Amino acid sequence: MTEAIKLKAKDYKSEVKPIWCPGCGHFSVLNAITKAMAGLGIDKDNTVLVSGIGCSSRLPAYVDSYGFHGVHGRGLAIAQGLKVARPELTVLALGGDGDGFSIGGNHFIHACRRNMDLTYVLMDNEVYGMTKGQASPTTAADWTHGKLTPRGSGIRPLPPASLALTAGATFIARGFTGDPNGLARILVEAIQHPGFAFVQALSPCPTFRPEQMEWKRHVRGFEPEETGDPLEAARRLQADDGMSTGIIYRTDYPAFRPGGAPAGAGSADTLHAIESELRI
Ligand SMILES: Cc1ncc(C[n+]2csc(CCOP(=O)(O)OP(=O)(O)O)c2C)c(N)n1
Ligand code: SF4
């Protein structure tokens, strides 16, 4: 019998060279994903990376597995359809904060509550990079940028992890591209989680948000790291400035299967309690 050859992270990279700007955080997300795939010994032939549109959404082309570079904001819709049709596949959906929370926001909410067994990586740089620096749903209200938002958008940013918690995601984590090993560790756990795993990767855009290069001075680990209590997770997120990293919340809840309510599916009471705790 021949022994399976253990692949290294570099073996999961395709021959297509990324065209991201020098210093873009998305390079580190690519490294973390390929490290996680190698760590788990993931079978390339049974793995699909699905994305929308944006600089971040180019990532599937750079991984040597199956991929689908989809339509703007529709990565999660495609990924969930794929998982229904081929439940045996490992499915990762990826994209930016513009892709996932503007045009794709509705899909995100329903993906959280549907709890299909897949991983969603939000590469969050708080800007539309590909289209030259418009404010996104995670951009601070007072961020000014040239002629596009000379006085800021004036709109409060969405909190990704809190939104995921309220909508019912069963695994929620935040990583930082300045710590690709930490991000890879989170991704290993996310991919193994039997439900919808949401990973927010803080991924600076040096071209349109050069000030984000300072994030490395502000990120820190969540203390204590993880809870399975949604109200405790809500309290911690409420007190957090968005710069704490690690696994925030993980719970067991039956993953979606087509054809009816899963055994153990509960009521909306918990989600309502989280919502009032977070006041969003
Ligand atoms: C239907 C549609 N609307 C708008 C666009 C233009 N568009 C392309 S990428 C993008 C936003 C990308 O930002 P984000 O998802 O945050 O990714 P980043 O480029 O920052 O990695 C927009 C608005 C489009 N391609 N299709
Ligand atoms: S514009 Fe920003 S997000 Fe896009 S590749 Fe350049 S640094 Fe990365």
Tab-separated table of C-alpha atoms and ligand atoms in Angstrom:
chain	number	residue	atom	x	y	z
A	1	MET	CA	0.000	0.000	0.000
A	2	THR	CA	1.385	3.454	-0.877
A	3	GLU	CA	1.513	5.988	1.905
A	4	ALA	CA	-0.317	9.298	1.275
A	5	ILE	CA	2.154	12.123	0.682
A	6	LYS	CA	1.748	14.946	3.207
A	7	LEU	CA	1.390	18.187	1.307
A	8	LYS	CA	2.933	21.442	2.474
A	9	ALA	CA	1.240	24.854	2.423
A	10	LYS	CA	3.067	25.797	-0.786
A	11	ASP	CA	1.619	22.719	-2.500
A	12	TYR	CA	-1.845	24.218	-2.056
A	13	LYS	CA	-0.906	27.346	-4.017
A	14	SER	CA	-1.732	27.485	-7.700
A	15	GLU	CA	0.653	28.693	-10.396
A	16	VAL	CA	-1.308	31.932	-10.756
A	17	LYS	CA	0.616	34.791	-9.137
A	18	PRO	CA	-1.454	37.193	-7.011
A	19	ILE	CA	-1.795	40.698	-8.451
A	20	TRP	CA	-2.546	42.361	-5.102
A	21	CYS	CA	-0.637	45.541	-4.202
A	22	PRO	CA	2.588	45.072	-2.212
A	23	GLY	CA	1.773	44.774	1.485
A	24	CYS	CA	-1.899	43.910	0.945
A	25	GLY	CA	-3.243	41.873	3.860
A	26	HIS	CA	-4.929	39.451	1.470
A	27	PHE	CA	-1.517	37.780	0.823
A	28	SER	CA	-1.517	36.669	4.461
A	29	VAL	CA	-5.049	35.316	4.229
A	30	LEU	CA	-3.889	33.222	1.269
A	31	ASN	CA	-0.919	31.979	3.312
A	32	ALA	CA	-3.117	31.206	6.310
A	33	ILE	CA	-5.637	29.298	4.188
A	34	THR	CA	-2.991	27.173	2.513
A	35	LYS	CA	-1.340	26.521	5.914
A	36	ALA	CA	-4.681	25.438	7.346
A	37	MET	CA	-5.340	23.192	4.341
A	38	ALA	CA	-1.925	21.578	4.752
A	39	GLY	CA	-2.397	21.220	8.511
A	40	LEU	CA	-5.664	19.392	7.979
A	41	GLY	CA	-4.325	17.377	5.033
A	42	ILE	CA	-7.272	18.616	2.993
A	43	ASP	CA	-8.017	16.774	-0.224
A	44	LYS	CA	-7.706	19.372	-3.004
A	45	ASP	CA	-9.993	17.371	-5.263
A	46	ASN	CA	-12.867	17.605	-2.808
A	47	THR	CA	-12.466	21.240	-1.802
A	48	VAL	CA	-14.044	24.306	-3.366
A	49	LEU	CA	-13.294	27.955	-2.646
A	50	VAL	CA	-16.106	30.288	-3.680
A	51	SER	CA	-15.936	34.071	-3.801
A	52	GLY	CA	-17.746	37.167	-5.019
A	53	ILE	CA	-16.026	40.175	-6.594
A	54	GLY	CA	-13.282	42.393	-5.165
A	55	CYS	CA	-9.519	42.247	-4.662
A	56	SER	CA	-10.124	39.725	-1.859
A	57	SER	CA	-12.422	37.644	-4.034
A	58	ARG	CA	-9.549	36.873	-6.404
A	59	LEU	CA	-8.179	34.457	-3.810
A	60	PRO	CA	-9.659	31.175	-5.162
A	61	ALA	CA	-7.552	31.580	-8.321
A	62	TYR	CA	-4.408	31.417	-6.196
A	63	VAL	CA	-5.292	28.121	-4.492
A	64	ASP	CA	-4.736	24.777	-6.178
A	65	SER	CA	-8.208	23.359	-5.571
A	66	TYR	CA	-11.553	23.855	-7.245
A	67	GLY	CA	-12.778	27.427	-7.214
A	68	PHE	CA	-15.624	29.641	-8.292
A	69	HIS	CA	-15.054	33.378	-8.770
A	70	GLY	CA	-18.700	34.334	-8.641
A	71	VAL	CA	-20.843	37.412	-8.905
A	72	HIS	CA	-20.564	40.429	-6.594
A	73	GLY	CA	-22.079	39.622	-3.189
A	74	ARG	CA	-23.228	36.159	-4.198
A	75	GLY	CA	-20.330	34.005	-2.993
A	76	LEU	CA	-22.313	32.697	-0.026
A	77	ALA	CA	-25.368	31.923	-2.153
A	78	ILE	CA	-23.238	29.898	-4.564
A	79	ALA	CA	-21.338	28.191	-1.741
A	80	GLN	CA	-24.551	27.137	0.020
A	81	GLY	CA	-26.090	25.836	-3.202
A	82	LEU	CA	-22.966	23.819	-3.815
A	83	LYS	CA	-23.002	22.387	-0.286
A	84	VAL	CA	-26.641	21.314	-0.663
A	85	ALA	CA	-25.855	19.565	-3.941
A	86	ARG	CA	-22.527	18.062	-2.828
A	87	PRO	CA	-22.532	17.804	0.996
A	88	GLU	CA	-19.367	15.701	0.991
A	89	LEU	CA	-17.241	18.625	-0.267
A	90	THR	CA	-15.254	20.992	1.945
A	91	VAL	CA	-16.572	24.427	1.014
A	92	LEU	CA	-14.974	27.771	1.873
A	93	ALA	CA	-16.586	31.052	0.907
A	94	LEU	CA	-14.447	34.202	0.836
A	95	GLY	CA	-14.761	37.869	0.084
A	96	GLY	CA	-14.395	41.438	1.217
A	97	ASP	CA	-16.447	43.627	3.525
A	98	GLY	CA	-17.993	45.385	0.541
A	99	ASP	CA	-18.849	42.141	-1.196
A	100	GLY	CA	-20.124	40.442	1.944
A	101	PHE	CA	-21.897	43.234	3.784
A	102	SER	CA	-23.134	45.657	1.094
A	103	ILE	CA	-24.563	43.792	-1.866
A	104	GLY	CA	-24.140	40.435	-0.097
A	105	GLY	CA	-25.438	41.455	3.336
A	106	ASN	CA	-28.719	39.646	3.023
A	107	HIS	CA	-26.996	36.399	2.084
A	108	PHE	CA	-24.725	36.747	5.122
A	109	ILE	CA	-27.594	37.056	7.584
A	110	HIS	CA	-29.403	34.044	6.186
A	111	ALA	CA	-26.224	31.984	5.918
A	112	CYS	CA	-25.687	32.559	9.662
A	113	ARG	CA	-29.195	31.453	10.582
A	114	ARG	CA	-29.198	28.561	8.109
A	115	ASN	CA	-26.022	27.120	9.681
A	116	MET	CA	-24.752	25.073	6.771
A	117	ASP	CA	-21.487	23.235	7.286
A	118	LEU	CA	-19.116	25.661	5.574
A	119	THR	CA	-16.559	28.347	6.425
A	120	TYR	CA	-16.880	31.987	5.455
A	121	VAL	CA	-13.795	34.218	5.551
A	122	LEU	CA	-14.502	37.951	5.473
A	123	MET	CA	-11.320	39.792	4.441
A	124	ASP	CA	-12.100	43.047	6.199
A	125	ASN	CA	-10.157	46.171	5.184
A	126	GLU	CA	-13.032	48.571	5.836
A	127	VAL	CA	-12.983	49.825	2.240
A	128	TYR	CA	-13.814	48.883	-1.331
A	129	GLY	CA	-10.250	48.295	-2.532
A	130	MET	CA	-10.924	47.120	-6.059
A	131	THR	CA	-13.055	50.126	-7.008
A	132	LYS	CA	-10.618	52.671	-5.569
A	133	GLY	CA	-11.551	53.425	-2.014
A	134	GLN	CA	-15.257	53.902	-1.422
A	135	ALA	CA	-16.555	53.508	2.140
A	136	SER	CA	-17.936	50.049	2.926
A	137	PRO	CA	-20.393	48.916	5.625
A	138	THR	CA	-17.474	48.409	8.046
A	139	THR	CA	-15.878	51.837	7.429
A	140	ALA	CA	-15.912	54.295	10.342
A	141	ALA	CA	-18.417	57.121	9.867
A	142	ASP	CA	-15.721	59.793	10.018
A	143	TRP	CA	-13.184	58.233	7.591
A	144	THR	CA	-12.501	60.798	4.894
A	145	HIS	CA	-11.162	59.993	1.439
A	146	GLY	CA	-10.560	62.527	-1.314
A	147	LYS	CA	-13.559	63.452	-3.396
A	148	LEU	CA	-15.447	60.266	-2.545
A	149	THR	CA	-16.134	60.900	1.140
A	150	PRO	CA	-14.514	64.283	1.878
A	151	ARG	CA	-16.461	64.639	5.135
A	152	GLY	CA	-16.855	60.940	5.936
A	153	SER	CA	-19.890	58.793	5.181
A	154	GLY	CA	-21.659	59.789	8.386
A	155	ILE	CA	-22.950	56.210	8.645
A	156	ARG	CA	-22.135	53.974	11.628
A	157	PRO	CA	-20.201	50.813	10.724
A	158	LEU	CA	-21.694	47.339	11.068
A	159	PRO	CA	-19.973	45.134	13.691
A	160	PRO	CA	-19.308	41.859	11.793
A	161	ALA	CA	-18.912	39.493	14.754
A	162	SER	CA	-21.931	40.895	16.615
A	163	LEU	CA	-24.033	40.677	13.483
A	164	ALA	CA	-22.976	37.040	13.009
A	165	LEU	CA	-23.841	36.236	16.635
A	166	THR	CA	-27.268	37.840	16.451
A	167	ALA	CA	-28.034	36.141	13.145
A	168	GLY	CA	-27.210	32.699	14.571
A	169	ALA	CA	-23.678	31.780	13.434
A	170	THR	CA	-22.375	28.850	15.488
A	171	PHE	CA	-18.632	29.624	15.211
A	172	ILE	CA	-17.324	33.183	15.249
A	173	ALA	CA	-13.674	34.240	15.214
A	174	ARG	CA	-11.510	37.211	14.359
A	175	GLY	CA	-7.955	36.930	13.053
A	176	PHE	CA	-5.313	39.370	11.888
A	177	THR	CA	-3.183	39.095	8.778
A	178	GLY	CA	-0.166	40.338	10.751
A	179	ASP	CA	-0.373	36.984	12.553
A	180	PRO	CA	-0.827	34.445	9.732
A	181	ASN	CA	-0.065	31.502	12.031
A	182	GLY	CA	-2.773	32.611	14.455
A	183	LEU	CA	-5.163	33.076	11.548
A	184	ALA	CA	-4.265	29.609	10.220
A	185	ARG	CA	-4.982	28.082	13.660
A	186	ILE	CA	-8.395	29.757	13.676
A	187	LEU	CA	-9.097	28.503	10.145
A	188	VAL	CA	-8.214	24.932	11.130
A	189	GLU	CA	-10.881	25.117	13.848
A	190	ALA	CA	-13.364	26.880	11.565
A	191	ILE	CA	-13.051	24.330	8.769
A	192	GLN	CA	-13.569	21.487	11.256
A	193	HIS	CA	-16.615	23.130	12.849
A	194	PRO	CA	-19.763	21.231	11.822
A	195	GLY	CA	-21.860	24.299	10.972
A	196	PHE	CA	-21.529	27.844	9.670
A	197	ALA	CA	-18.121	29.182	10.732
A	198	PHE	CA	-17.552	32.902	10.343
A	199	VAL	CA	-13.967	34.221	10.384
A	200	GLN	CA	-13.386	37.961	10.173
A	201	ALA	CA	-9.801	38.497	8.994
A	202	LEU	CA	-8.556	42.025	9.684
A	203	SER	CA	-6.713	42.517	6.371
A	204	PRO	CA	-5.199	45.970	5.792
A	205	CYS	CA	-5.408	47.766	2.445
A	206	PRO	CA	-2.161	49.780	2.355
A	207	THR	CA	-3.200	51.496	-0.878
A	208	PHE	CA	-6.430	53.139	0.285
A	209	ARG	CA	-6.140	52.740	4.068
A	210	PRO	CA	-2.386	53.140	4.808
A	211	GLU	CA	-3.251	54.003	8.411
A	212	GLN	CA	-4.309	50.347	8.858
A	213	MET	CA	-0.629	49.418	8.933
A	214	GLU	CA	-0.902	50.598	12.573
A	215	TRP	CA	-3.365	47.802	13.364
A	216	LYS	CA	-0.434	45.658	14.457
A	217	ARG	CA	-0.046	47.950	17.449
A	218	HIS	CA	-3.667	47.559	18.492
A	219	VAL	CA	-4.569	43.902	17.960
A	220	ARG	CA	-4.512	41.621	20.993
A	221	GLY	CA	-5.967	38.257	21.953
A	222	PHE	CA	-9.436	37.893	23.459
A	223	GLU	CA	-9.078	37.231	27.206
A	224	PRO	CA	-10.416	34.668	27.921
A	225	GLU	CA	-10.479	33.388	24.384
A	226	GLU	CA	-13.657	31.421	23.776
A	227	THR	CA	-17.167	30.995	25.137
A	228	GLY	CA	-20.131	28.834	24.210
A	229	ASP	CA	-22.530	31.159	26.013
A	230	PRO	CA	-24.098	33.537	23.491
A	231	LEU	CA	-24.951	36.173	26.100
A	232	GLU	CA	-21.382	36.161	27.413
A	233	ALA	CA	-20.110	36.447	23.828
A	234	ALA	CA	-22.499	39.362	23.270
A	235	ARG	CA	-21.228	41.095	26.421
A	236	ARG	CA	-17.588	40.651	25.394
A	237	LEU	CA	-18.254	41.943	21.891
A	238	GLN	CA	-20.154	44.907	23.272
A	239	ALA	CA	-17.110	45.852	25.360
A	240	ASP	CA	-14.594	45.209	22.553
A	241	ASP	CA	-13.104	47.762	20.164
A	242	GLY	CA	-12.968	45.335	17.229
A	243	MET	CA	-9.244	44.661	17.638
A	244	SER	CA	-9.380	41.557	19.872
A	245	THR	CA	-8.560	38.380	17.988
A	246	GLY	CA	-9.172	34.678	18.498
A	247	ILE	CA	-12.166	32.387	18.610
A	248	ILE	CA	-14.981	34.377	20.152
A	249	TYR	CA	-17.887	31.939	20.211
A	250	ARG	CA	-18.498	28.298	19.365
A	251	THR	CA	-21.577	26.221	20.003
A	252	ASP	CA	-23.240	23.018	18.887
A	253	TYR	CA	-26.341	23.429	16.811
A	254	PRO	CA	-27.589	21.049	14.133
A	255	ALA	CA	-26.202	21.971	10.727
A	256	PHE	CA	-28.739	22.605	7.995
A	257	ARG	CA	-29.831	19.616	5.953
A	258	PRO	CA	-32.324	20.040	3.130
A	259	GLY	CA	-35.765	18.654	3.918
A	260	GLY	CA	-36.909	19.771	7.327
A	261	ALA	CA	-36.136	20.971	10.829
A	262	PRO	CA	-33.064	19.281	12.285
A	263	ALA	CA	-33.400	17.421	15.567
A	264	GLY	CA	-32.611	19.813	18.397
A	265	ALA	CA	-33.468	22.966	16.460
A	266	GLY	CA	-34.611	25.539	18.995
A	267	SER	CA	-36.687	28.674	19.098
A	268	ALA	CA	-35.674	32.266	18.403
A	269	ASP	CA	-35.536	33.106	22.144
A	270	THR	CA	-31.744	32.957	22.423
A	271	LEU	CA	-31.246	35.160	19.393
A	272	HIS	CA	-33.658	37.731	20.778
A	273	ALA	CA	-31.764	37.745	24.069
A	274	ILE	CA	-28.445	38.302	22.257
A	275	GLU	CA	-29.989	41.086	20.234
A	276	SER	CA	-31.102	42.946	23.336
A	277	GLU	CA	-27.683	42.387	24.955
A	278	LEU	CA	-25.919	43.851	21.925
A	279	ARG	CA	-28.493	46.584	21.345
A	280	ILE	CA	-28.099	46.402	17.556
B	1	LIG	C1	-23.226	44.187	-9.275
B	1	LIG	C2	-21.927	44.898	-9.069
B	1	LIG	N1	-21.926	46.081	-8.412
B	1	LIG	C3	-20.755	46.725	-8.209
B	1	LIG	C4	-19.598	46.201	-8.663
B	1	LIG	C5	-18.311	46.967	-8.462
B	1	LIG	N2	-17.461	46.409	-7.428
B	1	LIG	C6	-16.503	45.526	-7.725
B	1	LIG	S1	-15.615	45.051	-6.401
B	1	LIG	C7	-16.520	46.076	-5.382
B	1	LIG	C8	-16.224	46.211	-3.905
B	1	LIG	C9	-15.057	45.424	-3.465
B	1	LIG	O1	-14.781	45.691	-2.114
B	1	LIG	P1	-14.552	44.536	-1.071
B	1	LIG	O2	-15.538	43.460	-1.223
B	1	LIG	O3	-14.492	45.158	0.283
B	1	LIG	O4	-13.167	43.901	-1.487
B	1	LIG	P2	-11.678	44.490	-1.571
B	1	LIG	O5	-11.517	44.916	-2.995
B	1	LIG	O6	-11.558	45.616	-0.606
B	1	LIG	O7	-10.833	43.331	-1.206
B	1	LIG	C10	-17.510	46.749	-6.101
B	1	LIG	C11	-18.461	47.717	-5.522
B	1	LIG	C12	-19.646	44.957	-9.333
B	1	LIG	N3	-18.530	44.346	-9.773
B	1	LIG	N4	-20.814	44.327	-9.519
B	2	SF4	S1	-6.350	48.001	-3.511
B	2	SF4	FE1	-6.137	47.433	-1.342
B	2	SF4	S2	-7.318	45.512	-1.153
B	2	SF4	FE2	-6.891	45.827	-3.352
B	2	SF4	S3	-4.980	44.688	-3.750
B	2	SF4	FE3	-4.441	46.827	-3.323
B	2	SF4	S4	-3.971	46.863	-1.116
B	2	SF4	FE4	-5.158	44.980	-1.512
